[in-house]
Amino acid sequence: MKEKSHLLLKEQLCFPIYATSRMVTRLYQPWLDKLGLTYPQYLVMLVLWEEQKLTVSQLCKRLYLNTNTVTPLLKKLRDKGLVAKERSTEDERTVHIELTQKGDKLKSQAEEIPANLVEAIDMPLEELKQMRELMWKFLSKFD
Amino acid sequence: MKEKSHLLLKEQLCFPIYATSRMVTRLYQPWLDKLGLTYPQYLVMLVLWEEQKLTVSQLCKRLYLNTNTVTPLLKKLRDKGLVAKERSTEDERTVHIELTQKGDKLKSQAEEIPANLVEAIDMPLEELKQMRELMWKFLSKFD
DNA sequence: TATGATTATATCGCACACGACAAAAATAAA
DNA sequence: TTTATTTTTGTCGTGTGCGATATAATCATA
């Protein structure tokens, strides 16, 4: 008897996560355009709106991203005048990131986004929450 | 009374999907290295192992990707000798993609991947299935 | 049967992600 | 206190994703 392959697309975890992630990015696009932010830049801003000030490595940890991704992102955000970078005096290896006034102000423009997205996605709120919780649980394995 | 912000990272859908997707990619990496494939190249192969032969646009639809992403992927896979491209004779706009013998053979090497991944993720199988189903439901909104 | 619109694929440019590696500062160990 | 190791940040190269656009083939319709 020939064994059934486990490589069917429908059975994979890799594929729907990947496709869903990109699809969500597309849904955010029109709103992020209004803010003049790319998707990863928006994620950095989300953290900063919550934390006010942290180091590059703390930011990396929060986002599960490497410095070689975050450093150029921060450069772009600084060029837009949204964040400020300052090398620490106690430990000169670390760099502190904080919002500028302009960066802080952008938050109020972003407040409308979550509700609009939920509407665009058109799925029961309960299911979205479930997805979110399962993924946070997944991510917690890698802290 | 000041209203609560809805921009907390924990409440977003965008962030955990994004981070989870990248994390899953990282988990696949060591096994894909053995096959000499990148992650998106692997996804293309998953479709082809299931379909044998289809057009570029059908492949794009299956993967929720645009041609401008898929075309270079196919070029790479052809360079590796895994797929063949042939312009259709009935409709000369379309290009048919099919596995080479080498591409077909790679499938048996890939069969071990799913089980290894489930083990690496270390989450109840039921929850992984739940995530998968929710995401497929989400994706179906965009067919 | 012209010709304007649509479709299928491809090219180009920009912005990530990330592995490999580099540089500088801090810490630990001999 | 040298010296080796670790930590923090950064640079560089490769491979996607995707918007904008190009090109060629097909279709629709006057």
PDB file of C-alpha atoms in Angstrom, chain A:
ATOM      1  CA  MET A   1       0.000   0.000   0.000  1.00  0.00           C
ATOM      2  CA  LYS A   2       1.393   3.364  -1.052  1.00  0.00           C
ATOM      3  CA  GLU A   3       1.770   5.816   1.807  1.00  0.00           C
ATOM      4  CA  LYS A   4       0.068   9.171   1.614  1.00  0.00           C
ATOM      5  CA  SER A   5       2.402  12.136   1.159  1.00  0.00           C
ATOM      6  CA  HIS A   6       2.490  14.699   3.936  1.00  0.00           C
ATOM      7  CA  LEU A   7       3.528  17.435   1.550  1.00  0.00           C
ATOM      8  CA  LEU A   8       0.067  18.543   0.468  1.00  0.00           C
ATOM      9  CA  LEU A   9      -0.214  22.326   0.573  1.00  0.00           C
ATOM     10  CA  LYS A  10      -3.403  22.098   2.612  1.00  0.00           C
ATOM     11  CA  GLU A  11      -1.615  20.204   5.373  1.00  0.00           C
ATOM     12  CA  GLN A  12       1.346  22.528   5.684  1.00  0.00           C
ATOM     13  CA  LEU A  13       1.741  25.144   8.358  1.00  0.00           C
ATOM     14  CA  CYS A  14       4.402  27.066   6.460  1.00  0.00           C
ATOM     15  CA  PHE A  15       2.268  28.070   3.549  1.00  0.00           C
ATOM     16  CA  PRO A  16      -0.878  29.594   5.097  1.00  0.00           C
ATOM     17  CA  ILE A  17       1.188  31.554   7.618  1.00  0.00           C
ATOM     18  CA  TYR A  18       3.345  32.937   4.868  1.00  0.00           C
ATOM     19  CA  ALA A  19       0.440  33.840   2.597  1.00  0.00           C
ATOM     20  CA  THR A  20      -1.627  35.273   5.450  1.00  0.00           C
ATOM     21  CA  SER A  21       1.240  37.441   6.583  1.00  0.00           C
ATOM     22  CA  ARG A  22       1.671  38.932   3.139  1.00  0.00           C
ATOM     23  CA  MET A  23      -2.065  39.370   2.715  1.00  0.00           C
ATOM     24  CA  VAL A  24      -2.316  41.262   5.995  1.00  0.00           C
ATOM     25  CA  THR A  25       0.527  43.501   4.879  1.00  0.00           C
ATOM     26  CA  ARG A  26      -1.405  44.314   1.705  1.00  0.00           C
ATOM     27  CA  LEU A  27      -4.510  45.188   3.716  1.00  0.00           C
ATOM     28  CA  TYR A  28      -2.522  47.624   5.849  1.00  0.00           C
ATOM     29  CA  GLN A  29      -0.887  49.250   2.813  1.00  0.00           C
ATOM     30  CA  PRO A  30      -3.455  51.963   2.002  1.00  0.00           C
ATOM     31  CA  TRP A  31      -3.541  53.163   5.624  1.00  0.00           C
ATOM     32  CA  LEU A  32       0.213  53.085   6.020  1.00  0.00           C
ATOM     33  CA  ASP A  33       0.612  55.080   2.817  1.00  0.00           C
ATOM     34  CA  LYS A  34      -1.377  57.838   4.504  1.00  0.00           C
ATOM     35  CA  LEU A  35       1.146  57.846   7.344  1.00  0.00           C
ATOM     36  CA  GLY A  36       4.096  57.639   4.976  1.00  0.00           C
ATOM     37  CA  LEU A  37       5.280  54.425   6.651  1.00  0.00           C
ATOM     38  CA  THR A  38       6.172  50.996   5.334  1.00  0.00           C
ATOM     39  CA  TYR A  39       4.856  47.947   7.164  1.00  0.00           C
ATOM     40  CA  PRO A  40       8.015  47.138   9.169  1.00  0.00           C
ATOM     41  CA  GLN A  41       8.487  50.823   9.920  1.00  0.00           C
ATOM     42  CA  TYR A  42       4.951  50.814  11.336  1.00  0.00           C
ATOM     43  CA  LEU A  43       5.794  47.872  13.585  1.00  0.00           C
ATOM     44  CA  VAL A  44       8.779  49.764  14.963  1.00  0.00           C
ATOM     45  CA  MET A  45       6.528  52.747  15.631  1.00  0.00           C
ATOM     46  CA  LEU A  46       3.997  50.515  17.412  1.00  0.00           C
ATOM     47  CA  VAL A  47       6.688  49.479  19.868  1.00  0.00           C
ATOM     48  CA  LEU A  48       7.896  53.036  20.366  1.00  0.00           C
ATOM     49  CA  TRP A  49       4.396  54.403  20.941  1.00  0.00           C
ATOM     50  CA  GLU A  50       4.228  51.932  23.781  1.00  0.00           C
ATOM     51  CA  GLU A  51       7.715  52.271  25.216  1.00  0.00           C
ATOM     52  CA  GLN A  52       8.825  55.836  24.524  1.00  0.00           C
ATOM     53  CA  LYS A  53      12.498  54.897  24.848  1.00  0.00           C
ATOM     54  CA  LEU A  54      14.594  51.751  24.483  1.00  0.00           C
ATOM     55  CA  THR A  55      17.852  50.428  23.060  1.00  0.00           C
ATOM     56  CA  VAL A  56      18.317  48.920  19.607  1.00  0.00           C
ATOM     57  CA  SER A  57      18.721  45.439  21.047  1.00  0.00           C
ATOM     58  CA  GLN A  58      15.562  45.738  23.167  1.00  0.00           C
ATOM     59  CA  LEU A  59      13.704  46.790  20.033  1.00  0.00           C
ATOM     60  CA  CYS A  60      15.105  43.802  18.152  1.00  0.00           C
ATOM     61  CA  LYS A  61      13.952  41.461  20.879  1.00  0.00           C
ATOM     62  CA  ARG A  62      10.450  42.912  20.926  1.00  0.00           C
ATOM     63  CA  LEU A  63      10.132  42.543  17.141  1.00  0.00           C
ATOM     64  CA  TYR A  64      11.964  39.200  16.787  1.00  0.00           C
ATOM     65  CA  LEU A  65      14.182  40.950  14.231  1.00  0.00           C
ATOM     66  CA  ASN A  66      17.969  41.153  13.893  1.00  0.00           C
ATOM     67  CA  THR A  67      19.988  44.346  14.198  1.00  0.00           C
ATOM     68  CA  ASN A  68      20.955  44.165  10.559  1.00  0.00           C
ATOM     69  CA  THR A  69      17.275  44.666   9.748  1.00  0.00           C
ATOM     70  CA  VAL A  70      16.433  47.159  12.466  1.00  0.00           C
ATOM     71  CA  THR A  71      19.409  49.479  12.035  1.00  0.00           C
ATOM     72  CA  PRO A  72      18.471  50.533   8.475  1.00  0.00           C
ATOM     73  CA  LEU A  73      14.805  50.840   9.519  1.00  0.00           C
ATOM     74  CA  LEU A  74      15.777  53.255  12.275  1.00  0.00           C
ATOM     75  CA  LYS A  75      17.923  55.218   9.863  1.00  0.00           C
ATOM     76  CA  LYS A  76      14.889  55.702   7.625  1.00  0.00           C
ATOM     77  CA  LEU A  77      12.661  56.687  10.549  1.00  0.00           C
ATOM     78  CA  ARG A  78      15.261  59.173  11.717  1.00  0.00           C
ATOM     79  CA  ASP A  79      15.477  60.642   8.206  1.00  0.00           C
ATOM     80  CA  LYS A  80      11.710  61.134   8.369  1.00  0.00           C
ATOM     81  CA  GLY A  81      12.201  62.920  11.688  1.00  0.00           C
ATOM     82  CA  LEU A  82      10.135  60.410  13.666  1.00  0.00           C
ATOM     83  CA  VAL A  83      12.780  58.999  16.009  1.00  0.00           C
ATOM     84  CA  ALA A  84      16.035  60.140  17.590  1.00  0.00           C
ATOM     85  CA  LYS A  85      19.135  58.002  18.140  1.00  0.00           C
ATOM     86  CA  GLU A  86      21.587  58.703  20.921  1.00  0.00           C
ATOM     87  CA  ARG A  87      24.585  56.678  21.991  1.00  0.00           C
ATOM     88  CA  SER A  88      24.543  55.920  25.698  1.00  0.00           C
ATOM     89  CA  THR A  89      27.152  57.547  27.918  1.00  0.00           C
ATOM     90  CA  GLU A  90      27.264  54.772  30.555  1.00  0.00           C
ATOM     91  CA  ASP A  91      27.711  52.006  28.004  1.00  0.00           C
ATOM     92  CA  GLU A  92      28.957  53.399  24.737  1.00  0.00           C
ATOM     93  CA  ARG A  93      28.059  50.219  22.852  1.00  0.00           C
ATOM     94  CA  THR A  94      24.336  50.804  23.253  1.00  0.00           C
ATOM     95  CA  VAL A  95      22.192  53.264  21.325  1.00  0.00           C
ATOM     96  CA  HIS A  96      18.960  54.649  22.787  1.00  0.00           C
ATOM     97  CA  ILE A  97      16.000  55.184  20.485  1.00  0.00           C
ATOM     98  CA  GLU A  98      13.180  57.548  21.339  1.00  0.00           C
ATOM     99  CA  LEU A  99      10.291  59.245  19.620  1.00  0.00           C
ATOM    100  CA  THR A 100      10.562  62.817  18.455  1.00  0.00           C
ATOM    101  CA  GLN A 101       7.569  65.080  18.981  1.00  0.00           C
ATOM    102  CA  LYS A 102       6.635  64.454  15.358  1.00  0.00           C
ATOM    103  CA  GLY A 103       6.865  60.695  15.899  1.00  0.00           C
ATOM    104  CA  ASP A 104       4.685  60.923  18.977  1.00  0.00           C
ATOM    105  CA  LYS A 105       2.113  63.016  17.139  1.00  0.00           C
ATOM    106  CA  LEU A 106       1.818  60.428  14.363  1.00  0.00           C
ATOM    107  CA  LYS A 107       0.201  58.089  16.879  1.00  0.00           C
ATOM    108  CA  SER A 108      -3.101  59.950  16.822  1.00  0.00           C
ATOM    109  CA  GLN A 109      -3.279  59.517  13.047  1.00  0.00           C
ATOM    110  CA  ALA A 110      -2.651  55.801  13.468  1.00  0.00           C
ATOM    111  CA  GLU A 111      -5.402  55.261  16.028  1.00  0.00           C
ATOM    112  CA  GLU A 112      -8.020  54.708  13.334  1.00  0.00           C
ATOM    113  CA  ILE A 113      -6.123  51.858  11.693  1.00  0.00           C
ATOM    114  CA  PRO A 114      -6.991  48.831  13.876  1.00  0.00           C
ATOM    115  CA  ALA A 115     -10.751  49.276  13.584  1.00  0.00           C
ATOM    116  CA  ASN A 116     -10.523  49.803   9.836  1.00  0.00           C
ATOM    117  CA  LEU A 117      -8.473  46.657   9.456  1.00  0.00           C
ATOM    118  CA  VAL A 118     -10.897  44.507  11.422  1.00  0.00           C
ATOM    119  CA  GLU A 119     -13.612  45.745   9.109  1.00  0.00           C
ATOM    120  CA  ALA A 120     -11.546  45.045   5.976  1.00  0.00           C
ATOM    121  CA  ILE A 121     -10.774  41.509   7.087  1.00  0.00           C
ATOM    122  CA  ASP A 122     -14.414  40.574   7.501  1.00  0.00           C
ATOM    123  CA  MET A 123     -13.989  37.656   9.871  1.00  0.00           C
ATOM    124  CA  PRO A 124     -15.661  37.126  13.266  1.00  0.00           C
ATOM    125  CA  LEU A 125     -13.758  39.075  15.899  1.00  0.00           C
ATOM    126  CA  GLU A 126     -13.633  35.967  18.031  1.00  0.00           C
ATOM    127  CA  GLU A 127     -11.739  34.054  15.360  1.00  0.00           C
ATOM    128  CA  LEU A 128      -9.272  36.875  14.856  1.00  0.00           C
ATOM    129  CA  LYS A 129      -8.618  36.930  18.581  1.00  0.00           C
ATOM    130  CA  GLN A 130      -8.119  33.188  18.548  1.00  0.00           C
ATOM    131  CA  MET A 131      -5.571  33.461  15.733  1.00  0.00           C
ATOM    132  CA  ARG A 132      -3.777  36.209  17.608  1.00  0.00           C
ATOM    133  CA  GLU A 133      -3.626  34.274  20.866  1.00  0.00           C
ATOM    134  CA  LEU A 134      -2.364  31.100  19.185  1.00  0.00           C
ATOM    135  CA  MET A 135       0.378  33.031  17.444  1.00  0.00           C
ATOM    136  CA  TRP A 136       1.455  34.800  20.613  1.00  0.00           C
ATOM    137  CA  LYS A 137       1.638  31.429  22.278  1.00  0.00           C
ATOM    138  CA  PHE A 138       3.760  30.177  19.412  1.00  0.00           C
ATOM    139  CA  LEU A 139       6.057  33.195  19.622  1.00  0.00           C
ATOM    140  CA  SER A 140       6.483  32.859  23.377  1.00  0.00           C
ATOM    141  CA  LYS A 141       8.399  29.630  22.724  1.00  0.00           C
ATOM    142  CA  PHE A 142      11.223  31.736  21.343  1.00  0.00           C
ATOM    143  CA  ASP A 143      11.665  34.356  24.092  1.00  0.00           C
TER     144      ASP A 143
END
